[in-house]
Short mmCIF file of C-alpha atoms in Angstrom, two decimals:
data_model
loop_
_atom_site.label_atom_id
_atom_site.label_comp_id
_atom_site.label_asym_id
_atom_site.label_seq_id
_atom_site.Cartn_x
_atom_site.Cartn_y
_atom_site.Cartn_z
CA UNK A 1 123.20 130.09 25.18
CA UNK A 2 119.96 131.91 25.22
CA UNK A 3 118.36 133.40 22.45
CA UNK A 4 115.60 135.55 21.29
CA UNK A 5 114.47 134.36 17.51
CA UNK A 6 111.98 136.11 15.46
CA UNK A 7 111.01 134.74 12.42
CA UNK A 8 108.09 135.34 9.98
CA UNK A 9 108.69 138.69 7.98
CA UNK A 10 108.64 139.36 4.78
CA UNK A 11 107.06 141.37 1.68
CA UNK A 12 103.69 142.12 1.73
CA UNK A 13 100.94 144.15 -0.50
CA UNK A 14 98.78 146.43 1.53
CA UNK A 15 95.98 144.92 3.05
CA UNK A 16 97.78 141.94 3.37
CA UNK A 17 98.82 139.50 5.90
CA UNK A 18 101.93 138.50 8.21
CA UNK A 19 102.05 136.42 10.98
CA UNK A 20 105.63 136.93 12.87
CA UNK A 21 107.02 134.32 15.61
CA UNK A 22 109.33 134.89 18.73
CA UNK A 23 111.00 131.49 20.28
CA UNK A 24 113.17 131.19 23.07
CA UNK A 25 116.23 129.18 22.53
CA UNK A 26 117.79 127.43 25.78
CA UNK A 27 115.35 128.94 27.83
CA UNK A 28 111.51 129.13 28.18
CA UNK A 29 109.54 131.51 27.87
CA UNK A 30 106.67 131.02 29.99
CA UNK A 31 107.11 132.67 32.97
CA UNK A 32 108.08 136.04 31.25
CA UNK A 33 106.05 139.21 29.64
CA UNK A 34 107.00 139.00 26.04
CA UNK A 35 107.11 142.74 23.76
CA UNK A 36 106.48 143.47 20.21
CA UNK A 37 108.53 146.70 19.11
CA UNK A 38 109.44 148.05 15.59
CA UNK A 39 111.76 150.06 14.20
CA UNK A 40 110.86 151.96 10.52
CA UNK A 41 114.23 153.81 8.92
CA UNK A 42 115.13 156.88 10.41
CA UNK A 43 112.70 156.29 13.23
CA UNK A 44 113.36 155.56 17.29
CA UNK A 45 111.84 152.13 17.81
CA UNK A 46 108.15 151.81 19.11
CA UNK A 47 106.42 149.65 21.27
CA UNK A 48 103.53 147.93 18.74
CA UNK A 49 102.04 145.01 21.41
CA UNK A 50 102.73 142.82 24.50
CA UNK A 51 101.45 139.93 26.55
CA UNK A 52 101.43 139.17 29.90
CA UNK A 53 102.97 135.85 31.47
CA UNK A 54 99.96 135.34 33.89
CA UNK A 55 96.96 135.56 32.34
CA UNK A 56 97.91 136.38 28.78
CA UNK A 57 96.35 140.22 29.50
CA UNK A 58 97.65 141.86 26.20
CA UNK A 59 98.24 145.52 25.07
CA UNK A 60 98.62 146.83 21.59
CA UNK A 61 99.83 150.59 20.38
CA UNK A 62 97.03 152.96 19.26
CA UNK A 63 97.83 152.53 15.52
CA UNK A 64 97.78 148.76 15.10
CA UNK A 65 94.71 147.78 17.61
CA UNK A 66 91.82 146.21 15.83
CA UNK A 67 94.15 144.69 13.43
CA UNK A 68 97.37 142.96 15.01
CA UNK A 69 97.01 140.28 17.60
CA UNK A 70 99.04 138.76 19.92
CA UNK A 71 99.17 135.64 21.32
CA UNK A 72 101.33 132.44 23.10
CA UNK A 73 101.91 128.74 22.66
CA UNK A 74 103.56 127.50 26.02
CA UNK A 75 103.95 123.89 24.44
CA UNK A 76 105.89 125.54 21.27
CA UNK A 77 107.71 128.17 23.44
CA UNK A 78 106.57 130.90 21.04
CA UNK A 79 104.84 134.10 20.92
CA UNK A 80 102.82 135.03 18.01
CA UNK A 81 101.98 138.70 16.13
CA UNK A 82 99.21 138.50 13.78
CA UNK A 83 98.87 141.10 11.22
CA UNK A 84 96.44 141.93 9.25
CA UNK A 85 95.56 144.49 6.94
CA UNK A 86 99.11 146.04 6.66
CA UNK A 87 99.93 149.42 5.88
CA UNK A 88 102.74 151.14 4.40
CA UNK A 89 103.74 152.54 7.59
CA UNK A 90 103.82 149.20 9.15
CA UNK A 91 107.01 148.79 7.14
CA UNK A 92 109.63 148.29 10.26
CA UNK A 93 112.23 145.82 11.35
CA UNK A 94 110.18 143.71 13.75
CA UNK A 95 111.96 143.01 17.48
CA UNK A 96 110.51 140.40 19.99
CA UNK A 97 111.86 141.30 23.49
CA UNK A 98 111.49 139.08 26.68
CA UNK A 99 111.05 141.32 29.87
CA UNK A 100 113.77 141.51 32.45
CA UNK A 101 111.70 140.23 35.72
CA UNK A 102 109.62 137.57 36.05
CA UNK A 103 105.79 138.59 34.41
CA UNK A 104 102.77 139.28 36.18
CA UNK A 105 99.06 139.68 35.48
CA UNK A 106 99.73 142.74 33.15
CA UNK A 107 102.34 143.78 30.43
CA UNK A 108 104.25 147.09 29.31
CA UNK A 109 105.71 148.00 26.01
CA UNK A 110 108.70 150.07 27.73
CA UNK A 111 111.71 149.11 26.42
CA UNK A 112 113.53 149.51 29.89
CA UNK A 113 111.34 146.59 31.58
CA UNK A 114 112.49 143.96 28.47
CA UNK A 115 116.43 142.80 28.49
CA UNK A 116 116.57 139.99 25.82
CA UNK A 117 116.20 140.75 22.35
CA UNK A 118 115.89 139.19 18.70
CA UNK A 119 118.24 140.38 15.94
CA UNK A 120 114.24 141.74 14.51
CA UNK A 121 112.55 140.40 11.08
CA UNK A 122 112.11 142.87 8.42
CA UNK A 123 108.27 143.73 7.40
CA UNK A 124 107.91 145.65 4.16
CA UNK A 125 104.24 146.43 3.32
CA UNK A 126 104.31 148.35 -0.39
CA UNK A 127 102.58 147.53 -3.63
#
């Protein structure tokens, strides 16, 4: 059975540091653009970053460039989101999302284009 798996979230101060992982179970990854969306409470969920399956050409939302960073291992089958310096309003359930067609040099964070999804990792930033 295939399966999106985030792991990695947790409670953080501001200013602090999370680093979130996405893993494909029973199938690979590699050949697929891979999203980054959240979801705060009483919010629609956002894109926040993606990366490309050719490439690795990456995109992040306005809000979090500069300071999350995504990335891929193809030998773990994981994707990687790097954050640093959190914020209170990074405080969101976390979603990895594999896109629906095979990836090419560039990514979207459009939730249409992605059709496998994690059960998302909560991220509380707060003092």
């Amino acid at each position: 059975q295939e399966q999106v798996v985030e792991s990695g979230g947790g409670l953080v101060q501001p200013g602090g540091s999370l680093k979130l992982s996405c893993t494909g179970s029973g199938f690979t990854l590699d050949y697929y653009d891979i999203g980054w969306f959240r979801q705060a409470p009483g919010k629609e969920r956002e894109g926040v970053s993606c990366i490309s399956a050719a490439e690795h050409n990456t995109f992040y939302e306005t809000s979090v460039k500069g300071r999350f960073t995504i990335s891929r291992d193809h030998a773990k089958n994981t994707v990687f989101l790097q954050m640093n310096n959190l914020r209170p309003e990074d405080t969101a359930v976390y979603y990895c999302a594999v896109a629906r067609d095979v990836g090419g040099r560039y990514c979207a964070i459009v939730e249409s284009e992605y059709d496998k999804w994690g059960r998302g990792t909560q991220v509380t930033v707060s003092s």
